[in-house]
CSV table of C-alpha atoms and ligand atoms in Angstrom, one decimal:
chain,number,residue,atom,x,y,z
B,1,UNK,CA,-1.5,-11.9,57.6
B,2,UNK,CA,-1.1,-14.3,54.9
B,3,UNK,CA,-4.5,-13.7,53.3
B,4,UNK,CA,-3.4,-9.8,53.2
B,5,UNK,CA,-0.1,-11.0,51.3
B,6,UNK,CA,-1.7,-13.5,49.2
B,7,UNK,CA,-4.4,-10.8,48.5
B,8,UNK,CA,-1.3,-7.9,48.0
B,9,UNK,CA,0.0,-10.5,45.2
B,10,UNK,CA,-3.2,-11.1,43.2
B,11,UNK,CA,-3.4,-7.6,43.0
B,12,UNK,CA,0.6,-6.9,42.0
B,13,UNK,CA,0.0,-9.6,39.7
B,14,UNK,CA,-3.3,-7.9,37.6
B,15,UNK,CA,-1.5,-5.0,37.8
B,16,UNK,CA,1.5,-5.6,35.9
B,17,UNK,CA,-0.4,-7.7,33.9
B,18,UNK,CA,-2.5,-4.7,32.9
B,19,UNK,CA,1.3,-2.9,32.5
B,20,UNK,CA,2.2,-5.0,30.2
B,21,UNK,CA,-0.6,-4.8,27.6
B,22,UNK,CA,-0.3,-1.3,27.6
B,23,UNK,CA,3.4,-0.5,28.4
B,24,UNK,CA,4.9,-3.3,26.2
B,25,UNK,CA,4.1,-4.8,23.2
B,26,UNK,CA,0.4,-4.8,22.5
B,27,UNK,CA,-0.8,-8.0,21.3
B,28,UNK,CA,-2.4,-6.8,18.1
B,29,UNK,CA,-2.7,-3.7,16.6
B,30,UNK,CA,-4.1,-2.2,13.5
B,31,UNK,CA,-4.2,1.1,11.1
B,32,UNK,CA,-6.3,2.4,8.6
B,33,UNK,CA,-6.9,4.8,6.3
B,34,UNK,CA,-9.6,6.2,3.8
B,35,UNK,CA,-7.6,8.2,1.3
B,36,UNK,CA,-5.4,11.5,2.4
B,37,UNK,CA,-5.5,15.0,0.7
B,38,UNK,CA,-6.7,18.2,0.9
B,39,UNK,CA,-9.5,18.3,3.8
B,40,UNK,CA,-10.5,21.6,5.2
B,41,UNK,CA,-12.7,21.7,8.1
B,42,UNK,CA,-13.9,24.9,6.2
B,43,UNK,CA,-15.4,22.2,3.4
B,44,UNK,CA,-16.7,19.8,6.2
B,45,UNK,CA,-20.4,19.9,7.9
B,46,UNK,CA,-20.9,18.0,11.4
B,47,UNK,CA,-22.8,15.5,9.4
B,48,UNK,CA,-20.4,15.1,6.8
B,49,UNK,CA,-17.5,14.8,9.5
B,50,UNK,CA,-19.7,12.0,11.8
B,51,UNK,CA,-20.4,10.4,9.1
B,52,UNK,CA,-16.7,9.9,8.2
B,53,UNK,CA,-16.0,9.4,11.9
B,54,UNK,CA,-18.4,6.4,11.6
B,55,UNK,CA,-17.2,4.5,9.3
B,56,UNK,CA,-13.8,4.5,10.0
B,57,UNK,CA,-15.0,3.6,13.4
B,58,UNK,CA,-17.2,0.9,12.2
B,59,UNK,CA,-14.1,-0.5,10.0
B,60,UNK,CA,-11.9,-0.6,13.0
B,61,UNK,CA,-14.1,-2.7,14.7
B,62,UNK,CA,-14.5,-5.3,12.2
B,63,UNK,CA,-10.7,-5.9,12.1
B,64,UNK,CA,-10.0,-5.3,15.7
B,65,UNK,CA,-12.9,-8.1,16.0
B,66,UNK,CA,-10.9,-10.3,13.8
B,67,UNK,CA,-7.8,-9.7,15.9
B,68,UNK,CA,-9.3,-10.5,19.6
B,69,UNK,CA,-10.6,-13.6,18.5
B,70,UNK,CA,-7.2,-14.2,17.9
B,71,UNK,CA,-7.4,-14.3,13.9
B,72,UNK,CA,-4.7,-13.4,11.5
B,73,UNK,CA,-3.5,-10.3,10.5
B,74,UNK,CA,-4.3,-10.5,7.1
B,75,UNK,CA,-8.1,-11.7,7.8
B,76,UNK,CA,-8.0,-8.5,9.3
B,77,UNK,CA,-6.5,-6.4,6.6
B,78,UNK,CA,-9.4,-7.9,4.2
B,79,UNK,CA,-12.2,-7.3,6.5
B,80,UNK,CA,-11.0,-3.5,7.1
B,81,UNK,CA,-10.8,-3.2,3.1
B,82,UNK,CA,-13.5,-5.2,2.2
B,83,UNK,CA,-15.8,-2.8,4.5
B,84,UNK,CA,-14.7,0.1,3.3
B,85,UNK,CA,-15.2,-0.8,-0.3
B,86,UNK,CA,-18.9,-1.5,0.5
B,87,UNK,CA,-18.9,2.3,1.9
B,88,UNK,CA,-19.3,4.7,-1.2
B,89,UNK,CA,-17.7,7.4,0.8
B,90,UNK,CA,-14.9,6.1,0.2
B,91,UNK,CA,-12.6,5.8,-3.3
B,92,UNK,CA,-12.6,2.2,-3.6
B,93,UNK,CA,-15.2,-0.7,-4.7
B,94,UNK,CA,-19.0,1.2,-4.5
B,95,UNK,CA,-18.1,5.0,-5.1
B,96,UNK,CA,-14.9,4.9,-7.0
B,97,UNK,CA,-13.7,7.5,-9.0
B,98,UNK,CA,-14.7,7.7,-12.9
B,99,UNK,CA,-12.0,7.6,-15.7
B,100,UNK,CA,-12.2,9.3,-18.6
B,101,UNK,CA,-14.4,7.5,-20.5
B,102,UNK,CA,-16.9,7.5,-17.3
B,103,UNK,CA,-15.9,3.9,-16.0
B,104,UNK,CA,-14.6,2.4,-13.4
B,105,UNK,CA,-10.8,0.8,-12.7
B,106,UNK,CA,-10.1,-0.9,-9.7
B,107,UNK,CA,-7.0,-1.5,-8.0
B,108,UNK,CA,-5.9,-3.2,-5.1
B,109,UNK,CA,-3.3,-5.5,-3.6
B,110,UNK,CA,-2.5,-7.5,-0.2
B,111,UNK,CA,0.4,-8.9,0.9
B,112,UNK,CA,0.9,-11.4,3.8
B,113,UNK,CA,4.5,-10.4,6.1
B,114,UNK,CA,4.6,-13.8,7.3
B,115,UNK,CA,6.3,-15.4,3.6
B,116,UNK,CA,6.0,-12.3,1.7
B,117,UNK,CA,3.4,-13.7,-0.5
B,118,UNK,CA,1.7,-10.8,-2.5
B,119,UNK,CA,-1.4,-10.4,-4.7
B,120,UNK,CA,-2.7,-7.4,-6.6
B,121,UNK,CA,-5.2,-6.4,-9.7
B,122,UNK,CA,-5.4,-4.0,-11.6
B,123,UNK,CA,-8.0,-2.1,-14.0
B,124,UNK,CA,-10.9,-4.4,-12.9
B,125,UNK,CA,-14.3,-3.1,-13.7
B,126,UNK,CA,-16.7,-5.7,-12.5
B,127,UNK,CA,-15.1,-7.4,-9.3
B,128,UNK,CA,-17.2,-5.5,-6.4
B,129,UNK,CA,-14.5,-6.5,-4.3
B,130,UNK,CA,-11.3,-5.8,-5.5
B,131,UNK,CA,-9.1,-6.9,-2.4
B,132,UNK,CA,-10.5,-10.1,-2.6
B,133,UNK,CA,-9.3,-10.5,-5.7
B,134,UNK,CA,-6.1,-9.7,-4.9
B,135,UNK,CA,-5.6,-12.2,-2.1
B,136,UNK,CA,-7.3,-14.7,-5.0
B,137,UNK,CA,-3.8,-13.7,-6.8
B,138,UNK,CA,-2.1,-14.4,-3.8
B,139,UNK,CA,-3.4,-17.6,-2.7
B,140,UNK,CA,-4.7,-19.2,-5.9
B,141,UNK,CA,-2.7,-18.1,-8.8
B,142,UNK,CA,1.1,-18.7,-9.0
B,143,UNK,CA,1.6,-14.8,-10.1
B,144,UNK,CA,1.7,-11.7,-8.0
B,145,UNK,CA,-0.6,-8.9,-10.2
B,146,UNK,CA,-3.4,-9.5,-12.8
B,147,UNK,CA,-4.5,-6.8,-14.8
B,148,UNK,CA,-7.8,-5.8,-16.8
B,149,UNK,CA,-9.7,-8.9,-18.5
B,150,UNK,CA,-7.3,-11.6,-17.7
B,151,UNK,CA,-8.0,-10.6,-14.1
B,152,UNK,CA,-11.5,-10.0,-15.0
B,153,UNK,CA,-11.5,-13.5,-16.4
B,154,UNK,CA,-9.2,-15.0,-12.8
B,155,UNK,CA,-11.9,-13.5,-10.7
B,156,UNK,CA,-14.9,-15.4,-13.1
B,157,UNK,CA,-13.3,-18.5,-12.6
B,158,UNK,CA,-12.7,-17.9,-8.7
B,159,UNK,CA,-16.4,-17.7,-8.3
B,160,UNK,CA,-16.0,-14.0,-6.8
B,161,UNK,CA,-18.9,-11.7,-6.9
B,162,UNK,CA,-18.8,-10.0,-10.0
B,163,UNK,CA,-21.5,-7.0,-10.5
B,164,UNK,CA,-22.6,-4.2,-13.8
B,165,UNK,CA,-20.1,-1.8,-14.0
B,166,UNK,CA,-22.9,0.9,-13.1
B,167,UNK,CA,-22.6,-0.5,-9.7
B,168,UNK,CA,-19.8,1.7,-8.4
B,169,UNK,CA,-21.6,4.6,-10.1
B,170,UNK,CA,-22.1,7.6,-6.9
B,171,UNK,CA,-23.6,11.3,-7.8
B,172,UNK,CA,-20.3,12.9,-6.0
B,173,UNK,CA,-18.0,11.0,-8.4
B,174,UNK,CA,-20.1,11.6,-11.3
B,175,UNK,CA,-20.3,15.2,-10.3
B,176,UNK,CA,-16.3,15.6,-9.7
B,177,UNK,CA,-15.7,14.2,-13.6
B,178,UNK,CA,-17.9,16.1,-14.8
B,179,UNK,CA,-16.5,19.5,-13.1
B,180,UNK,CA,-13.4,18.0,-14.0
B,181,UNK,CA,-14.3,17.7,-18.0
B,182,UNK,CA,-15.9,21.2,-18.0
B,183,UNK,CA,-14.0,23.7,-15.6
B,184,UNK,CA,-10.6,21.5,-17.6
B,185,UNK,CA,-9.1,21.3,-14.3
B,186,UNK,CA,-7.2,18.3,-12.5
B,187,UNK,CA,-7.9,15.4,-10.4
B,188,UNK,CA,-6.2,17.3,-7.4
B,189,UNK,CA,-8.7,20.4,-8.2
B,190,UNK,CA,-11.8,17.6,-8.2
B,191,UNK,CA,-10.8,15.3,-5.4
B,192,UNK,CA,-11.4,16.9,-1.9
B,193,UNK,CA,-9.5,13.6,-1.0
B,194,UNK,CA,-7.7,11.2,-2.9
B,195,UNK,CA,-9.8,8.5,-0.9
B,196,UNK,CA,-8.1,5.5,-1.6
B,197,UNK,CA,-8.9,2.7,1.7
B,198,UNK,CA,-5.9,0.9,3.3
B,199,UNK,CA,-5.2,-1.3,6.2
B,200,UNK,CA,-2.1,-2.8,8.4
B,201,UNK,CA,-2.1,-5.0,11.2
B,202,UNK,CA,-0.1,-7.1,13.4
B,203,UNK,CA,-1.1,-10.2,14.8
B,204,UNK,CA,-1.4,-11.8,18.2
B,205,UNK,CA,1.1,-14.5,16.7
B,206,UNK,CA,3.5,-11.4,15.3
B,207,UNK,CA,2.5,-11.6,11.7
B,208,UNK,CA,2.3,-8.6,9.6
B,209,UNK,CA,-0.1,-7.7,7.3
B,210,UNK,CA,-0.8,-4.8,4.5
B,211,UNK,CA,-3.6,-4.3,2.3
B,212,UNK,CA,-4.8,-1.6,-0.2
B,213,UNK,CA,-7.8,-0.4,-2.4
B,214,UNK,CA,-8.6,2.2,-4.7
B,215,UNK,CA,-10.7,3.7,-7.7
B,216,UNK,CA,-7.6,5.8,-8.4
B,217,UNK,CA,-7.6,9.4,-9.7
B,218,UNK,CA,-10.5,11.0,-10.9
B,219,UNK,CA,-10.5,11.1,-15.2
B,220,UNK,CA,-7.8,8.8,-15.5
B,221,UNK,CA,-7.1,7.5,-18.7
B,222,UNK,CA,-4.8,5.2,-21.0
B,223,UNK,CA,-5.4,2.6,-18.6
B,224,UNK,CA,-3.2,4.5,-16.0
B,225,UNK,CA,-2.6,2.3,-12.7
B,226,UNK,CA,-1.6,3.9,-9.5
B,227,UNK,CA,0.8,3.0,-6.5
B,228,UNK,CA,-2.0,0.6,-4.5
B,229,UNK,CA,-1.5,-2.2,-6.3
B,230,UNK,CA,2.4,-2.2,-7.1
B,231,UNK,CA,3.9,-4.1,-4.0
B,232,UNK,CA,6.6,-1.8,-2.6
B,233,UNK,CA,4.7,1.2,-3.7
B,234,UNK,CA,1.8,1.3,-2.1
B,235,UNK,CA,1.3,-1.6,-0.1
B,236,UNK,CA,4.0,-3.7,1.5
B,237,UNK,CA,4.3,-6.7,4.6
B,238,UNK,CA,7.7,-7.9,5.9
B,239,UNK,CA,7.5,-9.7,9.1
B,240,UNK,CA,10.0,-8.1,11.7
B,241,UNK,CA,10.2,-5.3,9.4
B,242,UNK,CA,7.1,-3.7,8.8
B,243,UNK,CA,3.8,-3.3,6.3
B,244,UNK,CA,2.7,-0.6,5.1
B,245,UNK,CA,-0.4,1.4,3.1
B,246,UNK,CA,-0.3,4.6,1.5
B,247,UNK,CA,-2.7,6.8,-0.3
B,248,UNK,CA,-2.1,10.2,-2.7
B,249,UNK,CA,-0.3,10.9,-5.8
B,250,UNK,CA,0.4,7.3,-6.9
B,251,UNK,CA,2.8,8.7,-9.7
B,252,UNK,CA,4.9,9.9,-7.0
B,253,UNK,CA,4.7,6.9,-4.4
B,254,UNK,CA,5.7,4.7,-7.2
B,255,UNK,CA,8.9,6.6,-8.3
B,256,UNK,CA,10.0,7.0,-4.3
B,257,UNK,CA,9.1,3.1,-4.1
B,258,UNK,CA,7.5,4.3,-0.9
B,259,UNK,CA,6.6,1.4,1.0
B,260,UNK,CA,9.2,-0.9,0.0
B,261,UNK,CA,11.4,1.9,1.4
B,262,UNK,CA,9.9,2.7,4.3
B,263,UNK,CA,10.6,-1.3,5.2
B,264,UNK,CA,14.1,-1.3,4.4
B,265,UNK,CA,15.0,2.1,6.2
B,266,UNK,CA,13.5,0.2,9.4
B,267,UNK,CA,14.9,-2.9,9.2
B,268,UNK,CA,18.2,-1.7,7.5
B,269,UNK,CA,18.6,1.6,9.6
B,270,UNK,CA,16.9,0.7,12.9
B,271,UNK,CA,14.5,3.5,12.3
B,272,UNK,CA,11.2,4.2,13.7
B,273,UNK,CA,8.4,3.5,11.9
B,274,UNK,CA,7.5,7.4,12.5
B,275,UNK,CA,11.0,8.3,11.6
B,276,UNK,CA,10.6,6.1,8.3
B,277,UNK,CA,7.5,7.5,7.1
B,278,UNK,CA,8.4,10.7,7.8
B,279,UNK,CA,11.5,10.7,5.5
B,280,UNK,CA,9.6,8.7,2.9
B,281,UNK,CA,7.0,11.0,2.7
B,282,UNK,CA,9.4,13.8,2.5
B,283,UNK,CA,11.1,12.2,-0.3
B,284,UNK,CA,7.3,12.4,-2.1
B,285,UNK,CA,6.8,16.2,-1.1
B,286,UNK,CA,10.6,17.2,-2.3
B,287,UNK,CA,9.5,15.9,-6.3
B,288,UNK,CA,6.3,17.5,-5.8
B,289,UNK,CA,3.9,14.6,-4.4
B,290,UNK,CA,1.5,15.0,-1.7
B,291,UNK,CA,0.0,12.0,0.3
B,292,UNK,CA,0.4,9.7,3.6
B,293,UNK,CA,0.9,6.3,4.9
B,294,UNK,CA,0.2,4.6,7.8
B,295,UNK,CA,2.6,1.9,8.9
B,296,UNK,CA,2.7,-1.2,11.6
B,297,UNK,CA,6.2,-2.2,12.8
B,298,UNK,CA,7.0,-6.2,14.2
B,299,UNK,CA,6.5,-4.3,17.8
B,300,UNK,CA,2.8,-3.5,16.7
B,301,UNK,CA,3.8,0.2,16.9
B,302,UNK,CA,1.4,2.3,14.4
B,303,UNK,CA,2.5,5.3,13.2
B,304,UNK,CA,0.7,8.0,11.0
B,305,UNK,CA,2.5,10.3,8.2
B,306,UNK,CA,1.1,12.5,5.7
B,307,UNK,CA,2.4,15.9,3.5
B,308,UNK,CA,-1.6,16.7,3.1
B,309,UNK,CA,-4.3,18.8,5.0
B,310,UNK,CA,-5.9,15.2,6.2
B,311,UNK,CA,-6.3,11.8,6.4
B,312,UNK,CA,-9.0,9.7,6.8
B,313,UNK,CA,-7.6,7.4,9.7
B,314,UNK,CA,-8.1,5.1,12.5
B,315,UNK,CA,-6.1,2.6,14.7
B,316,UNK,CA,-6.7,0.2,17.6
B,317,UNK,CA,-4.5,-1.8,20.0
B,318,UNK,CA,-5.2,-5.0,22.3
B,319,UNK,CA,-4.2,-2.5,24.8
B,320,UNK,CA,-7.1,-0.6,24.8
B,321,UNK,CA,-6.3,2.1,22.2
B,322,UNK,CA,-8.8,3.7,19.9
B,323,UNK,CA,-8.4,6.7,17.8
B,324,UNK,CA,-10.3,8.1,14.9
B,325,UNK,CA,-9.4,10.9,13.6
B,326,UNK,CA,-9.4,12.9,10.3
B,327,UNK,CA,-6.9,16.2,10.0
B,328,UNK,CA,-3.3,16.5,10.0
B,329,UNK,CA,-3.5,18.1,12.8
B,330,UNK,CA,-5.6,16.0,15.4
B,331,UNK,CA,-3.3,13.6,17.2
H,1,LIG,N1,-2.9,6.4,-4.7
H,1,LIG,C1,-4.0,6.3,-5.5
H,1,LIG,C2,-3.6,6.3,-6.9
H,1,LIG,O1,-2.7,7.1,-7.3
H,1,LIG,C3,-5.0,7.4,-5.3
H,1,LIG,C4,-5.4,7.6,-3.8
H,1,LIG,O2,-4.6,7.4,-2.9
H,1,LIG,O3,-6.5,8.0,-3.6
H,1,LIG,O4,-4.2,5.7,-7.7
């Protein structure tokens, strides 16, 4: 009798164990996207779509990895960006967008929820990984955002790999500026996806983290810089609040201040983080915007919210959950 209660217990005990981790507060969790837009299944081949599938995949698992072993949030944030950088699918580090003058100008920013410490560049052309420069900013400068050859100059000095500004060069990109310059049309008409990488993540030990990269828009010029790498537009981190990392018009998720906002209706208003992102992004859609976000709350909550066809996307949980997924309309 005994044995069959002691037994009963063990098995009451993994059981709500298990309950917890998936009922309550997972102990980590993470988002990310690869730029939002217009994507049209219409537009997409199997290939194309695995492809894409894949690599959001393989960037969730190198910042879930980061997470289990019980590393910080913003480790976690980096790996996810720095992979997806390396992936010239994607608008940010190899396979940016051209500018105008058929360069490259690389943004990016991280910011650490924990102390609110921030980082960002702008306008790099020769830093193969932008978000490392960026958390450079934040951990070995006394400023917040570097811009063009003084950050150029910052990442020289920080012994970060620097590489020919032909580097990021892809035939896609190449193609889109070109079709761009000819056909006189916009970077919305060239860009089946604005393609800009992000990630968020919450920590085992509650931290928040938020971190974004991007080439920008296609045939940018005047040395225009978007929302990634202005903290409270695109990227933000506020432990017990939220962090956040958005992708699409920048012009627009810099006049809404979206991320800072999305924050501050959450912690100020007790709002969701599904509820805030879906009134932020509202705000972007009623002057005209399009775009998304994807957004971690202290609870490790993710939540999802675009005004586009698609987003590239993908989150995980210490409870065992793992989605991938690409249009607006997948759950
Ligand atoms: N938000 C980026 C920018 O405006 C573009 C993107 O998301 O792809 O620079």
């Amino acid at each position: 009798m005994l044995v069959m209660i002691a037994g009963l217990m063990a098995l009451l005990t993994v059981g709500s164990a298990a309950m917890a981790e998936t009922g309550g507060t997972p102990q980590w969790s993470l988002a990310l996207h690869g730029g939002a837009g217009t994507l049209d299944r219409k537009d997409m081949t199997a290939e194309r779509d695995a492809a894409y599938r894949a690599a959001l995949q393989a960037a969730l698992d190198a910042g879930s990895a980061v997470l289990a072993k019980g590393g910080s949030a913003l480790d976690a944030v980096t790996a996810v960006v720095v992979r997806l950088e390396e992936d010239e699918k994607f608008n940010a580090g190899k396979g940016a967008v051209f500018t105008w003058e058929r360069g490259h100008e690389l943004d990016a920013a991280i910011m650490d929820g924990k102390n609110r410490a921030a980082g960002s560049v702008a306008g790099v052309t020769t830093v193969r990984n932008p978000v490392l420069l960026a958390r450079r900013v934040m951990e070995a400068s006394p400023h917040v955002m570097l811009a063009g050859r003084g950050a150029e100059q910052f990442a020289k000095e920080q012994g970060l790999e620097l590489v020919d500004p032909a580097w990021f060069d892809t035939a896609p990109r190449r193609e889109a500026l070109e079709r761009m310059t000819r056909d006189k049309l916009s970077a919305l008409d060239v860009d089946i996806k604005f393609g800009t990488v992000g990630a968020v993540a919450r920590d085992a030990a509650g931290n928040l983290a938020a971190a974004t990269s991007t080439g920008g828009m296609t045939g940018k010029r005047w040395s225009r810089i978007g929302d990634a790498p202005v903290i409270g537009a695109g990227t933000y981190a506020e432990n017990g609040a939220c962090a956040v990392s958005a992708t699409g018009w920048g012009e627009y998720f810099i006049r809404v201040g979206v991320a800072r906002t999305i924050c501050a209706r959450m912690s100020m208003l007790g709002e969701s983080a599904q509820a805030a992102a879906d009134a932020v992004i509202g705000e972007v859609a009623a002057l005209g915007g399009d775009g998304g976000v994807i957004v971690a709350d202290a609870k490790g909550e993710t939540a999802f919210s675009m005004n586009a066809t698609g987003m590239y996307r993908a989150r995980a949980t210490s409870a065992g959950l793992r989605e991938v997924a690409i249009y607006a309309d997948e759950k």
